[in-house]
Coordinates of C-alpha atoms in Angstrom, one line a residue:
X1 CA 12.9 -101.4 -55.7
X2 CA 10.4 -104.3 -55.6
X3 CA 6.9 -103.8 -54.7
X4 CA 7.1 -105.4 -51.2
X5 CA 10.1 -103.1 -50.7
X6 CA 8.0 -100.1 -51.6
X7 CA 5.1 -101.3 -49.6
X8 CA 7.5 -101.6 -46.5
X9 CA 8.8 -98.2 -47.2
X10 CA 5.2 -96.8 -47.2
X11 CA 4.5 -98.5 -44.0
X12 CA 7.6 -97.0 -42.4
X13 CA 6.5 -93.5 -43.8
X14 CA 3.0 -93.9 -42.3
X15 CA 4.5 -94.8 -38.8
X16 CA 6.7 -91.8 -39.0
X17 CA 3.7 -89.5 -39.7
X18 CA 1.8 -90.9 -36.9
X19 CA 4.8 -90.0 -34.8
X20 CA 5.0 -86.6 -36.1
X21 CA 1.2 -86.1 -35.2
X22 CA 2.1 -87.2 -31.7
X23 CA 5.1 -84.8 -31.6
X24 CA 2.8 -82.0 -32.6
X25 CA 0.2 -82.8 -29.9
X26 CA 2.8 -83.2 -27.3
X27 CA 4.6 -79.9 -28.1
X28 CA 2.0 -77.6 -29.7
X29 CA 4.0 -74.5 -28.7
X30 CA 7.1 -75.6 -30.5
X31 CA 6.0 -76.8 -34.1
X32 CA 9.3 -75.7 -35.9
X33 CA 11.2 -79.1 -35.5
X34 CA 7.9 -81.0 -36.3
X35 CA 7.5 -79.0 -39.4
X36 CA 11.1 -79.5 -40.4
X37 CA 10.5 -83.2 -40.0
X38 CA 7.3 -83.1 -41.9
X39 CA 9.0 -81.4 -44.9
X40 CA 11.7 -84.2 -44.7
X41 CA 9.1 -86.8 -44.8
X42 CA 7.5 -85.0 -47.8
X43 CA 10.9 -85.4 -49.6
X44 CA 11.0 -89.0 -48.6
X45 CA 7.5 -89.6 -50.2
X46 CA 8.7 -87.8 -53.4
X47 CA 11.7 -90.1 -53.6
X48 CA 9.6 -93.2 -53.2
X49 CA 7.1 -92.1 -55.7
X50 CA 10.0 -91.3 -58.1
X51 CA 11.6 -94.7 -57.5
X52 CA 8.1 -96.5 -58.0
X53 CA 7.7 -94.6 -61.3
X54 CA 11.0 -95.7 -62.5
X55 CA 10.3 -99.4 -61.6
X56 CA 7.1 -99.3 -63.3
X57 CA 8.7 -97.9 -66.4
X58 CA 11.4 -100.8 -66.3
X59 CA 8.7 -103.5 -65.8
X60 CA 8.0 -105.7 -68.8
X61 CA 4.9 -104.5 -70.7
X62 CA 1.9 -106.7 -71.1
X63 CA -1.7 -106.6 -72.0
X64 CA -3.3 -104.2 -69.6
X65 CA 0.0 -103.3 -67.8
X66 CA -0.3 -99.7 -68.6
X67 CA -3.7 -99.5 -67.1
X68 CA -2.6 -101.6 -64.1
X69 CA 0.5 -99.4 -63.6
X70 CA -1.6 -96.3 -63.6
X71 CA -4.0 -97.5 -61.1
X72 CA -1.2 -98.6 -58.9
X73 CA 0.4 -95.3 -59.1
X74 CA -2.9 -93.5 -58.3
X75 CA -3.4 -95.7 -55.4
X76 CA 0.1 -94.9 -54.1
X77 CA -0.5 -91.1 -54.7
X78 CA -3.7 -91.4 -52.6
X79 CA -2.1 -93.1 -49.8
X80 CA 0.7 -90.5 -49.6
X81 CA -1.7 -87.7 -50.1
X82 CA -3.9 -88.8 -47.1
X83 CA -0.9 -89.6 -45.1
X84 CA 0.6 -86.0 -45.2
X85 CA 0.9 -84.4 -41.8
X86 CA 0.1 -81.1 -43.2
X87 CA -3.0 -79.6 -44.8
X88 CA -2.8 -80.1 -48.7
X89 CA -5.4 -78.9 -51.3
X90 CA -5.4 -79.6 -54.9
X91 CA -7.1 -76.9 -57.1
X92 CA -8.0 -76.7 -60.6
X93 CA -7.3 -73.8 -62.9
X94 CA -10.0 -71.8 -61.7
X95 CA -9.1 -72.3 -57.9
X96 CA -11.9 -74.7 -57.3
X97 CA -11.0 -77.5 -54.8
X98 CA -10.7 -80.8 -56.4
X99 CA -9.0 -82.8 -53.7
X100 CA -8.5 -82.3 -50.0
X101 CA -6.7 -84.4 -47.3
X102 CA -8.0 -85.3 -43.9
X103 CA -5.5 -82.8 -42.3
X104 CA -6.9 -79.9 -44.2
X105 CA -10.5 -80.8 -43.1
X106 CA -9.3 -81.0 -39.5
X107 CA -7.5 -77.7 -39.5
X108 CA -10.3 -75.9 -41.2
X109 CA -13.0 -77.4 -38.9
X110 CA -15.0 -78.8 -42.0
X111 CA -16.4 -82.4 -42.7
X112 CA -14.5 -84.5 -44.9
X113 CA -15.1 -83.4 -48.6
X114 CA -17.2 -80.4 -47.6
X115 CA -15.0 -78.0 -49.5
X116 CA -14.7 -80.2 -52.7
X117 CA -16.2 -78.2 -55.6
X118 CA -16.0 -74.9 -53.7
X119 CA -13.9 -71.8 -54.5
X120 CA -10.7 -72.0 -52.5
X121 CA -10.1 -68.2 -52.8
X122 CA -13.3 -67.6 -50.7
X123 CA -11.2 -68.9 -47.7
X124 CA -8.5 -66.5 -48.3
X125 CA -8.5 -63.0 -46.7
X126 CA -10.4 -60.4 -48.7
X127 CA -7.4 -58.2 -49.0
X128 CA -5.1 -60.9 -50.6
X129 CA -7.7 -62.8 -52.9
X130 CA -6.7 -60.8 -56.0
X131 CA -3.0 -61.6 -55.3
X132 CA -4.0 -65.3 -54.7
X133 CA -5.7 -65.5 -58.1
X134 CA -2.7 -63.8 -59.7
X135 CA -0.2 -66.2 -58.2
X136 CA -2.5 -69.1 -59.1
X137 CA -2.5 -68.0 -62.7
X138 CA 1.2 -67.3 -62.8
X139 CA 2.1 -70.8 -61.5
X140 CA -0.2 -72.5 -64.0
X141 CA 1.3 -70.6 -66.8
X142 CA 5.1 -70.4 -65.9
X143 CA 5.4 -73.5 -63.8
X144 CA 7.3 -71.4 -61.2
X145 CA 6.2 -71.9 -57.6
X146 CA 5.0 -69.0 -55.6
X147 CA 4.5 -68.1 -51.9
X148 CA 2.8 -65.5 -49.9
X149 CA 1.4 -64.7 -46.4
X150 CA -2.3 -64.5 -45.8
X151 CA -5.1 -65.6 -43.5
X152 CA -7.5 -68.5 -44.0
X153 CA -10.9 -68.3 -42.4
X154 CA -13.6 -71.0 -42.3
X155 CA -16.3 -72.2 -39.9
X156 CA -15.3 -69.4 -37.4
X157 CA -11.5 -70.6 -37.4
X158 CA -8.8 -68.0 -38.5
X159 CA -5.4 -69.1 -39.4
X160 CA -2.3 -67.1 -40.4
X161 CA -0.5 -69.1 -43.0
X162 CA 2.5 -69.0 -45.6
X163 CA 0.7 -70.4 -48.7
X164 CA 3.0 -72.1 -51.3
X165 CA 1.7 -72.9 -54.8
X166 CA 3.3 -75.4 -57.1
X167 CA 2.3 -77.2 -60.3
X168 CA 1.6 -80.9 -60.0
X169 CA 1.4 -83.8 -62.4
X170 CA -1.8 -85.8 -61.7
X171 CA -2.1 -89.0 -63.7
X172 CA -5.5 -89.3 -65.3
X173 CA -6.3 -85.6 -65.0
X174 CA -7.0 -83.9 -68.3
X175 CA -6.4 -80.3 -67.2
X176 CA -3.9 -78.3 -65.5
X177 CA -4.0 -78.3 -61.6
X178 CA -2.0 -76.8 -58.6
X179 CA -1.2 -77.8 -55.2
X180 CA -1.4 -75.2 -52.3
X181 CA 0.8 -75.7 -49.3
X182 CA 1.1 -73.2 -46.5
X183 CA 4.6 -73.3 -45.1
X184 CA 6.8 -71.1 -42.9
X185 CA 8.5 -68.3 -44.8
X186 CA 11.9 -69.8 -44.6
X187 CA 11.0 -73.3 -46.1
X188 CA 12.3 -74.2 -49.5
X189 CA 9.7 -74.5 -52.1
X190 CA 9.4 -77.6 -54.2
X191 CA 10.7 -77.8 -57.8
X192 CA 8.4 -77.4 -60.7
X193 CA 6.7 -80.6 -61.8
X194 CA 6.2 -82.6 -64.9
X195 CA 4.5 -81.8 -68.2
X196 CA 0.9 -82.4 -67.2
X197 CA 0.2 -80.0 -64.4
X198 CA -2.0 -79.2 -61.3
X199 CA -1.4 -77.1 -58.3
X200 CA -1.5 -78.4 -54.6
X201 CA -2.0 -76.2 -51.7
X202 CA -0.8 -77.1 -48.2
X203 CA -1.6 -74.7 -45.2
X204 CA 0.3 -74.9 -42.0
X205 CA -1.2 -72.3 -39.5
X206 CA 1.4 -70.2 -37.6
X207 CA -0.9 -68.7 -35.1
X208 CA -3.5 -71.3 -33.8
X209 CA -3.1 -74.7 -32.4
X210 CA -4.4 -77.5 -34.7
X211 CA -7.3 -79.6 -33.4
X212 CA -6.3 -83.2 -32.4
X213 CA -7.1 -86.0 -34.9
X214 CA -10.7 -87.4 -34.5
X215 CA -11.8 -84.5 -32.3
X216 CA -15.5 -83.7 -32.9
X217 CA -16.2 -80.2 -34.0
X218 CA -17.3 -78.0 -31.2
X219 CA -20.4 -77.1 -32.7
X220 CA -21.3 -80.7 -33.3
X221 CA -21.1 -81.8 -29.6
X222 CA -24.5 -82.3 -28.0
X223 CA -23.8 -79.7 -25.4
X224 CA -23.1 -77.0 -28.0
X225 CA -26.0 -78.1 -30.1
X226 CA -28.2 -77.6 -26.9
X227 CA -26.6 -74.2 -26.4
X228 CA -27.2 -73.2 -30.0
X229 CA -30.8 -74.2 -29.9
X230 CA -31.3 -72.2 -26.6
X231 CA -29.7 -69.2 -28.2
X232 CA -32.0 -69.4 -31.1
X233 CA -35.1 -69.6 -28.7
X234 CA -33.8 -66.7 -26.7
X235 CA -33.6 -64.7 -29.9
X236 CA -37.1 -65.3 -30.7
X237 CA -38.2 -64.3 -27.2
X238 CA -36.2 -61.0 -27.4
X239 CA -37.5 -60.2 -30.8
X240 CA -41.1 -60.9 -29.8
X241 CA -40.6 -58.7 -26.6
X242 CA -38.9 -56.0 -28.5
X243 CA -41.6 -55.8 -31.2
X244 CA -44.6 -56.0 -28.8
X245 CA -43.4 -53.0 -26.9
X246 CA -45.9 -50.1 -26.9
X247 CA -43.1 -47.7 -28.4
X248 CA -42.6 -50.1 -31.3
X249 CA -46.3 -49.3 -32.2
X250 CA -46.2 -45.6 -31.4
X251 CA -43.2 -44.8 -33.4
X252 CA -41.5 -46.4 -36.6
X253 CA -38.8 -48.1 -34.5
X254 CA -39.6 -51.8 -34.9
X255 CA -37.4 -52.4 -38.0
X256 CA -34.5 -50.4 -36.5
X257 CA -34.7 -52.2 -33.1
X258 CA -34.8 -55.6 -34.6
X259 CA -32.0 -55.1 -36.9
X260 CA -29.9 -53.7 -34.2
X261 CA -30.5 -56.7 -32.0
X262 CA -29.5 -59.1 -34.8
X263 CA -26.3 -56.9 -35.7
X264 CA -25.3 -57.3 -32.0
X265 CA -25.9 -60.9 -31.5
X266 CA -26.3 -62.7 -34.8
X267 CA -24.3 -61.2 -37.7
X268 CA -21.8 -58.6 -38.8
X269 CA -24.0 -56.8 -41.4
X270 CA -27.7 -56.7 -41.2
X271 CA -29.6 -55.2 -44.1
X272 CA -33.5 -54.8 -44.3
X273 CA -35.1 -53.8 -47.8
X274 CA -38.7 -53.0 -47.8
X275 CA -41.1 -53.1 -50.7
X276 CA -42.7 -49.7 -51.4
X277 CA -44.8 -49.1 -54.4
X278 CA -43.8 -52.6 -55.7
X279 CA -40.0 -51.9 -55.6
X280 CA -37.6 -53.1 -53.0
X281 CA -35.9 -50.1 -51.3
X282 CA -32.9 -50.1 -48.7
X283 CA -34.4 -49.2 -45.5
X284 CA -31.9 -50.1 -42.7
X285 CA -28.0 -51.0 -43.0
X286 CA -26.5 -52.1 -39.6
X287 CA -22.6 -52.5 -39.9
X288 CA -20.3 -54.2 -37.5
X289 CA -19.7 -52.4 -34.2
X290 CA -16.2 -51.9 -34.8
X291 CA -16.7 -50.7 -38.3
X292 CA -16.2 -46.8 -38.9
X293 CA -19.2 -45.2 -40.4
X294 CA -17.5 -44.4 -43.8
X295 CA -17.5 -45.0 -47.3
X296 CA -18.3 -48.6 -47.2
X297 CA -21.4 -48.2 -45.2
X298 CA -22.8 -45.4 -47.4
X299 CA -22.1 -47.7 -50.5
X300 CA -24.1 -50.5 -48.8
X301 CA -26.9 -48.0 -48.0
X302 CA -27.0 -46.5 -51.5
X303 CA -26.8 -49.8 -53.3
X304 CA -30.1 -50.7 -55.2
X305 CA -31.7 -53.8 -53.9
X306 CA -33.5 -54.1 -57.0
X307 CA -30.1 -55.3 -58.4
X308 CA -29.5 -58.0 -55.9
X309 CA -30.1 -61.5 -57.2
X310 CA -30.7 -62.8 -53.6
X311 CA -33.2 -60.1 -52.7
X312 CA -35.2 -60.6 -55.9
X313 CA -35.1 -64.3 -55.4
X314 CA -36.6 -64.2 -51.9
X315 CA -39.3 -61.8 -53.0
X316 CA -40.2 -63.9 -55.9
X317 CA -40.2 -67.2 -54.0
X318 CA -41.2 -66.0 -50.6
X319 CA -38.7 -68.5 -49.1
X320 CA -35.3 -67.9 -47.5
X321 CA -31.9 -68.6 -48.8
X322 CA -28.8 -69.7 -46.7
X323 CA -25.4 -69.7 -48.2
X324 CA -22.9 -71.4 -45.7
X325 CA -20.1 -70.4 -48.1
X326 CA -20.5 -67.5 -50.6
X327 CA -19.6 -68.9 -54.1
X328 CA -20.9 -66.0 -56.0
X329 CA -20.0 -62.6 -54.6
X330 CA -22.3 -60.6 -57.0
X331 CA -25.4 -61.8 -55.3
X332 CA -25.9 -58.7 -53.3
X333 CA -25.1 -56.4 -56.1
X334 CA -22.0 -54.0 -56.9
X335 CA -20.3 -51.0 -55.5
X336 CA -17.6 -48.9 -57.3
X337 CA -15.0 -51.3 -55.8
X338 CA -16.6 -54.4 -57.0
X339 CA -19.2 -56.9 -55.6
X340 CA -20.6 -55.8 -52.3
X341 CA -19.9 -59.1 -50.7
X342 CA -16.3 -59.0 -51.5
X343 CA -15.9 -55.5 -50.0
X344 CA -17.8 -56.5 -46.9
X345 CA -15.7 -59.6 -46.4
X346 CA -18.7 -62.0 -46.6
X347 CA -18.1 -65.5 -45.8
X348 CA -21.8 -66.5 -45.2
X349 CA -25.1 -65.0 -46.1
X350 CA -28.7 -65.6 -45.0
X351 CA -31.7 -63.8 -46.5
X352 CA -35.2 -64.2 -45.5
X353 CA -38.7 -62.6 -46.3
X354 CA -40.1 -59.9 -44.0
X355 CA -43.7 -60.7 -43.4
X356 CA -45.6 -62.0 -46.6
X357 CA -42.9 -60.7 -49.2
X358 CA -43.1 -57.1 -47.5
X359 CA -39.5 -57.0 -47.7
X360 CA -36.2 -59.0 -47.4
X361 CA -33.8 -59.1 -44.3
X362 CA -30.3 -60.1 -45.2
X363 CA -27.6 -61.1 -42.6
X364 CA -23.9 -61.4 -43.5
X365 CA -21.1 -62.9 -41.5
X366 CA -17.3 -62.6 -42.2
X367 CA -14.9 -65.5 -42.7
X368 CA -13.9 -65.5 -39.2
X369 CA -17.3 -66.5 -37.8
X370 CA -19.2 -69.8 -38.1
X371 CA -21.3 -69.9 -41.3
X372 CA -25.1 -69.7 -41.1
X373 CA -26.8 -73.0 -41.1
X374 CA -30.1 -74.6 -42.1
X375 CA -31.2 -74.2 -38.3
X376 CA -30.5 -70.4 -38.5
X377 CA -32.4 -70.0 -41.6
X378 CA -35.5 -71.6 -39.8
X379 CA -35.3 -69.2 -36.9
X380 CA -34.8 -66.2 -39.1
X381 CA -37.6 -67.0 -41.1
X382 CA -39.6 -66.7 -38.0
X383 CA -37.9 -63.5 -37.0
X384 CA -38.8 -62.1 -40.6
X385 CA -42.4 -63.0 -40.1
X386 CA -42.6 -61.3 -36.7
X387 CA -40.9 -58.2 -38.1
X388 CA -43.5 -58.1 -40.9
X389 CA -46.3 -58.6 -38.6
X390 CA -45.0 -55.7 -36.3
X391 CA -44.5 -53.3 -39.4
X392 CA -48.0 -53.9 -40.5
X393 CA -49.4 -53.5 -37.1
X394 CA -47.3 -50.2 -36.5
X395 CA -48.7 -48.9 -40.0
X396 CA -52.3 -49.7 -38.9
X397 CA -51.8 -48.4 -35.4
X398 CA -50.3 -45.1 -36.6
X399 CA -53.1 -44.7 -39.1
X400 CA -55.5 -45.1 -36.3
X401 CA -53.3 -42.9 -34.0
X402 CA -53.4 -40.1 -36.6
X403 CA -57.2 -40.3 -36.7
X404 CA -57.2 -40.2 -32.8
X405 CA -54.9 -37.1 -33.0
X406 CA -57.4 -35.5 -35.3
X407 CA -60.2 -36.4 -32.9
X408 CA -58.2 -35.1 -30.1
X409 CA -57.5 -31.8 -31.9
X410 CA -61.2 -31.4 -32.4
X411 CA -62.0 -31.5 -28.8
X412 CA -59.2 -29.2 -27.4
X413 CA -57.9 -25.8 -28.8
X414 CA -54.1 -25.6 -29.7
X415 CA -53.8 -22.2 -27.8
X416 CA -56.1 -20.0 -25.6
X417 CA -57.0 -16.7 -26.9
X418 CA -56.6 -13.6 -24.6
X419 CA -59.9 -12.7 -22.8
X420 CA -59.8 -8.9 -21.9
X421 CA -59.9 -8.4 -18.1
X422 CA -58.9 -12.2 -17.5
X423 CA -56.0 -14.6 -17.5
X424 CA -56.7 -18.1 -18.8
X425 CA -54.9 -21.5 -18.6
X426 CA -55.7 -25.0 -19.0
X427 CA -54.2 -28.6 -18.9
X428 CA -55.5 -31.4 -20.9
X429 CA -54.1 -35.0 -20.2
X430 CA -55.3 -37.7 -22.6
X431 CA -56.4 -41.0 -21.0
X432 CA -55.6 -44.5 -21.9
X433 CA -57.7 -44.5 -25.0
X434 CA -59.4 -41.9 -27.3
X435 CA -61.5 -40.0 -24.9
X436 CA -64.3 -37.7 -25.1
X437 CA -63.5 -34.6 -22.9
X438 CA -63.4 -31.2 -24.6
X439 CA -63.0 -27.5 -23.8
X440 CA -63.0 -24.4 -25.7
X441 CA -62.7 -20.5 -25.5
X442 CA -64.3 -18.5 -28.5
X443 CA -65.6 -14.9 -29.2
X444 CA -69.3 -14.3 -28.8
X445 CA -71.4 -11.1 -29.5
X446 CA -70.2 -8.4 -27.0
X447 CA -67.7 -10.6 -25.2
X448 CA -66.2 -14.1 -25.0
X449 CA -67.5 -17.6 -24.4
X450 CA -66.1 -20.8 -23.1
X451 CA -67.4 -24.3 -23.0
X452 CA -66.1 -27.8 -21.6
X453 CA -67.6 -31.2 -20.9
X454 CA -67.5 -34.7 -22.2
X455 CA -69.5 -37.7 -23.7
X456 CA -70.2 -40.5 -21.4
X457 CA -68.0 -43.2 -23.1
X458 CA -64.6 -43.7 -24.6
X459 CA -63.4 -44.4 -28.1
X460 CA -63.7 -42.9 -31.4
X461 CA -67.6 -42.6 -31.4
X462 CA -67.5 -40.7 -27.9
X463 CA -64.9 -38.6 -29.1
X464 CA -66.7 -37.5 -32.4
X465 CA -69.9 -36.8 -30.3
X466 CA -68.0 -34.4 -28.1
X467 CA -66.5 -32.8 -31.1
X468 CA -70.0 -32.3 -32.5
X469 CA -71.1 -30.9 -29.2
X470 CA -68.2 -28.6 -29.0
X471 CA -68.6 -27.3 -32.6
X472 CA -72.3 -26.8 -32.0
X473 CA -71.8 -24.7 -28.7
X474 CA -69.2 -22.6 -30.7
X475 CA -71.3 -22.0 -33.7
X476 CA -74.5 -21.3 -32.1
X477 CA -72.9 -18.8 -29.7
X478 CA -72.3 -16.5 -32.8
X479 CA -76.1 -15.8 -32.9
X480 CA -77.2 -16.3 -29.3
X481 CA -76.7 -14.0 -26.5
X482 CA -77.5 -16.5 -23.8
X483 CA -75.4 -19.8 -23.1
X484 CA -78.3 -21.5 -21.8
X485 CA -80.3 -21.0 -25.1
X486 CA -77.3 -22.3 -26.9
X487 CA -77.1 -25.5 -24.7
X488 CA -80.8 -26.2 -25.3
X489 CA -80.5 -26.2 -29.0
X490 CA -77.5 -28.4 -28.9
X491 CA -79.5 -30.8 -26.8
X492 CA -82.1 -30.9 -29.6
X493 CA -79.7 -31.6 -32.2
X494 CA -78.0 -34.4 -30.1
X495 CA -81.2 -36.1 -29.5
X496 CA -82.2 -36.0 -33.3
X497 CA -78.9 -37.5 -34.2
X498 CA -79.9 -40.6 -32.2
X499 CA -76.5 -41.6 -31.0
X500 CA -77.5 -42.8 -27.8
X501 CA -74.9 -41.1 -25.9
X502 CA -75.3 -38.3 -23.5
X503 CA -72.7 -35.3 -22.8
X504 CA -72.2 -33.4 -19.5
X505 CA -71.3 -30.0 -20.4
X506 CA -71.0 -26.4 -19.1
X507 CA -71.0 -23.2 -21.1
X508 CA -70.4 -19.5 -20.1
X509 CA -70.5 -16.1 -21.5
X510 CA -68.0 -13.6 -20.2
X511 CA -69.3 -10.0 -20.3
X512 CA -67.2 -7.5 -18.2
X513 CA -67.1 -9.0 -14.7
X514 CA -70.2 -11.1 -15.0
X515 CA -70.1 -14.6 -16.3
X516 CA -73.4 -16.3 -17.0
X517 CA -73.2 -20.1 -16.7
X518 CA -75.3 -22.9 -18.0
X519 CA -74.8 -26.5 -16.6
X520 CA -76.1 -29.8 -18.1
X521 CA -75.1 -32.3 -15.5
X522 CA -71.4 -31.0 -15.3
X523 CA -69.5 -30.8 -12.0
X524 CA -69.8 -27.4 -10.3
X525 CA -67.0 -24.8 -11.0
X526 CA -64.7 -23.8 -7.9
X527 CA -64.1 -20.3 -7.2
X528 CA -60.7 -19.6 -5.6
X529 CA -60.8 -16.4 -3.4
X530 CA -57.6 -14.2 -2.8
X531 CA -57.6 -15.2 0.8
X532 CA -57.5 -19.0 0.0
X533 CA -61.1 -19.6 0.4
X534 CA -62.9 -22.1 -1.9
X535 CA -66.5 -22.2 -2.7
X536 CA -68.4 -24.1 -5.4
X537 CA -71.1 -22.8 -7.8
X538 CA -74.4 -24.4 -8.2
X539 CA -73.9 -26.5 -11.2
X540 CA -76.8 -29.1 -11.7
X541 CA -78.9 -29.8 -14.7
X542 CA -79.3 -33.0 -16.8
X543 CA -76.7 -34.1 -19.3
X544 CA -77.4 -33.3 -23.0
X545 CA -79.0 -36.0 -25.2
X546 CA -81.2 -37.7 -22.6
X547 CA -84.5 -35.9 -23.2
X548 CA -85.8 -33.5 -26.0
X549 CA -86.3 -30.9 -23.4
X550 CA -83.1 -29.9 -21.8
X551 CA -82.9 -29.4 -18.0
X552 CA -80.1 -27.1 -17.2
X553 CA -78.9 -25.2 -14.2
X554 CA -78.3 -21.5 -14.6
X555 CA -76.4 -18.9 -12.6
X556 CA -74.6 -15.6 -12.8
X557 CA -71.2 -15.0 -11.2
X558 CA -69.3 -12.0 -10.6
X559 CA -65.5 -12.4 -10.9
X560 CA -63.5 -9.7 -8.9
X561 CA -59.8 -9.2 -9.6
X562 CA -57.8 -11.9 -7.9
X563 CA -60.5 -14.3 -8.0
X564 CA -60.0 -17.6 -10.1
X565 CA -62.9 -19.7 -11.4
X566 CA -61.7 -23.3 -12.0
X567 CA -63.6 -25.8 -14.0
X568 CA -62.6 -29.7 -14.0
X569 CA -63.5 -32.9 -15.8
X570 CA -64.9 -36.1 -14.4
X571 CA -61.6 -37.8 -15.0
X572 CA -59.9 -35.5 -12.4
X573 CA -62.2 -36.2 -9.4
X574 CA -62.7 -39.9 -10.2
X575 CA -58.8 -40.6 -10.2
X576 CA -58.1 -43.3 -7.7
X577 CA -55.1 -44.1 -5.5
X578 CA -53.6 -47.6 -4.8
X579 CA -56.4 -48.1 -2.2
X580 CA -59.2 -47.4 -4.6
X581 CA -60.1 -44.0 -3.1
X582 CA -61.3 -41.2 -5.3
X583 CA -59.4 -38.0 -5.7
X584 CA -62.7 -36.0 -5.0
X585 CA -63.7 -32.3 -4.7
X586 CA -62.5 -32.0 -1.1
X587 CA -59.0 -32.8 -2.1
X588 CA -59.4 -30.4 -4.9
X589 CA -60.4 -27.7 -2.7
X590 CA -57.5 -28.2 -0.4
X591 CA -55.0 -28.1 -3.3
X592 CA -56.6 -24.7 -4.7
X593 CA -56.7 -23.1 -1.3
X594 CA -52.8 -23.4 -1.4
X595 CA -52.7 -21.6 -4.6
X596 CA -54.4 -18.4 -3.5
X597 CA -53.0 -15.4 -5.4
X598 CA -51.2 -17.6 -8.1
X599 CA -51.4 -17.2 -11.9
X600 CA -54.0 -19.6 -13.5
X601 CA -51.0 -21.6 -15.2
X602 CA -49.6 -22.1 -11.7
X603 CA -53.0 -23.3 -10.5
X604 CA -53.9 -26.0 -13.1
X605 CA -50.2 -27.3 -13.0
X606 CA -50.5 -27.6 -9.2
X607 CA -53.8 -29.5 -9.4
X608 CA -52.3 -31.8 -12.2
X609 CA -49.2 -32.4 -10.0
X610 CA -51.2 -33.3 -7.0
X611 CA -53.5 -35.7 -8.9
X612 CA -50.3 -37.4 -10.4
X613 CA -49.0 -37.9 -6.9
X614 CA -52.2 -39.2 -5.6
X615 CA -52.8 -41.8 -8.3
X616 CA -49.2 -42.9 -8.7
X617 CA -49.1 -41.5 -12.2
X618 CA -51.8 -43.8 -13.4
X619 CA -54.2 -42.2 -15.9
X620 CA -57.5 -43.9 -17.1
X621 CA -59.8 -41.2 -18.2
X622 CA -58.8 -37.7 -19.7
X623 CA -58.2 -34.7 -17.4
X624 CA -59.1 -31.2 -18.1
X625 CA -58.5 -28.3 -15.7
X626 CA -59.5 -24.8 -16.9
X627 CA -58.9 -21.7 -15.0
X628 CA -60.1 -18.2 -15.5
X629 CA -58.7 -15.4 -13.1
X630 CA -60.0 -11.7 -13.0
X631 CA -57.1 -9.2 -13.3

């Protein structure tokens, strides 16, 4: 065969390959005839190459003829390789892609040459990777072809294929290689090749329709790019809203919520490793929704992040890492069954720092999903920064909250003691900030004492002043028999402290049926009679802390069985409805009159329920209602 004849035959082959592509596009549901014809064309190409080689051997040798012949042969091989109507991949002995034809790039949805230099077994279904490597080694060593069915997954596309492996002779290649071709099960495998070998891989999908030649990848279209950008922005908005929620500050839920959102919308696996005492520790593992909560999840949870190369790298450098294709499956550490990324079925991995190296957030996608991109890395770095800020804010808020709880505990007793001859009950409703209302019941010489009130102000300073007054009233009552004398001494101490705050307070000593009251600017107590009548005590006086000499109001009340003495805070009667109207003492008296004959616990709950309905559930200042009923 002369060179013009060979070139004419190659042109005819190229024309028939084009026809095969058109047939495949026209009849996508009936690929069998097209595949048979494609295999026939492969045979034709092989015959042409054999004839061309024979002619080259017969040609007269001249200086440079060997080199020229090799170059012509390589040129012919490249033309035929690129013209194959089926995916063909040439691998070296380690399974690394050395050559890839356009049809392979089109089927797998990757740019031309993208897979060159990458490990082909990573495209193979996890359960079949070991078998693939064994077949690859066997083909290289024995020269016998091998075939098996598996799935190929890349760029979010999944194909069920029959992979055929056979050795190839490639001029100019110093090492053995293999060609991988995926064929239907019934197709005859090619014969073993010549002495210097490679392996070629051809993959024909049996479940999905192949994309048309020249069609742009969906994720590369302008509309898809805009949609992906919008999705990333939407994620940032959702994360910010989630982390700024009040509950995320009150409870340690920020990390759990964020990883749950990412697992639902962005990845198959989401892992958060937080640094504690200078060492990364696994904090959260979110598995795929359809994944059973079994051994694999527990292995990921118990794996030590300090052995993960990618976690340590992100912590050391403070910058994120994105692996569009996992080349090293040991990066996340090991389990009893091997590398974690292998058993997780990882196809793509992304890791970013949480906050300022407070931890590492790792996202893993399987082979059947599009890989992470640099754009994903950018948005996840922002997500990691937001999570870090939320975790720090949560820690700071909870420290302050614990301090506030301690202050609150210092202004209200955990339980009310039993006062002989009386039933007692109280409700304490915290306001929108650390407040200053207090109440207390305590033993005194020859009876019992009680006190309630609040500093004029909010926040930690007001709460601390209220706690000081409460403690002073309780302590001094152990030595004094008159609540008014106790109130005056507490006033002297408060003025001496120079806090600049004043405190409205009331204190009473209970001895038998008599209650001696001292009031320092506090609201007057309400006395609920058995017949439903309500009258108010005198109250009066000037708040503590204003002047060195206290001005108090003093009175003595006799409480008969069935009568209930009710004390209440400023926060109750100053509560307002949607029209700005105050709750007031008249409404309180109306509610109390409907509670005649009821236990103190029922009375205080009725008052709180009425106030709640009146103000639409809004609470600004603390609310204290304390009831003492004679029995």
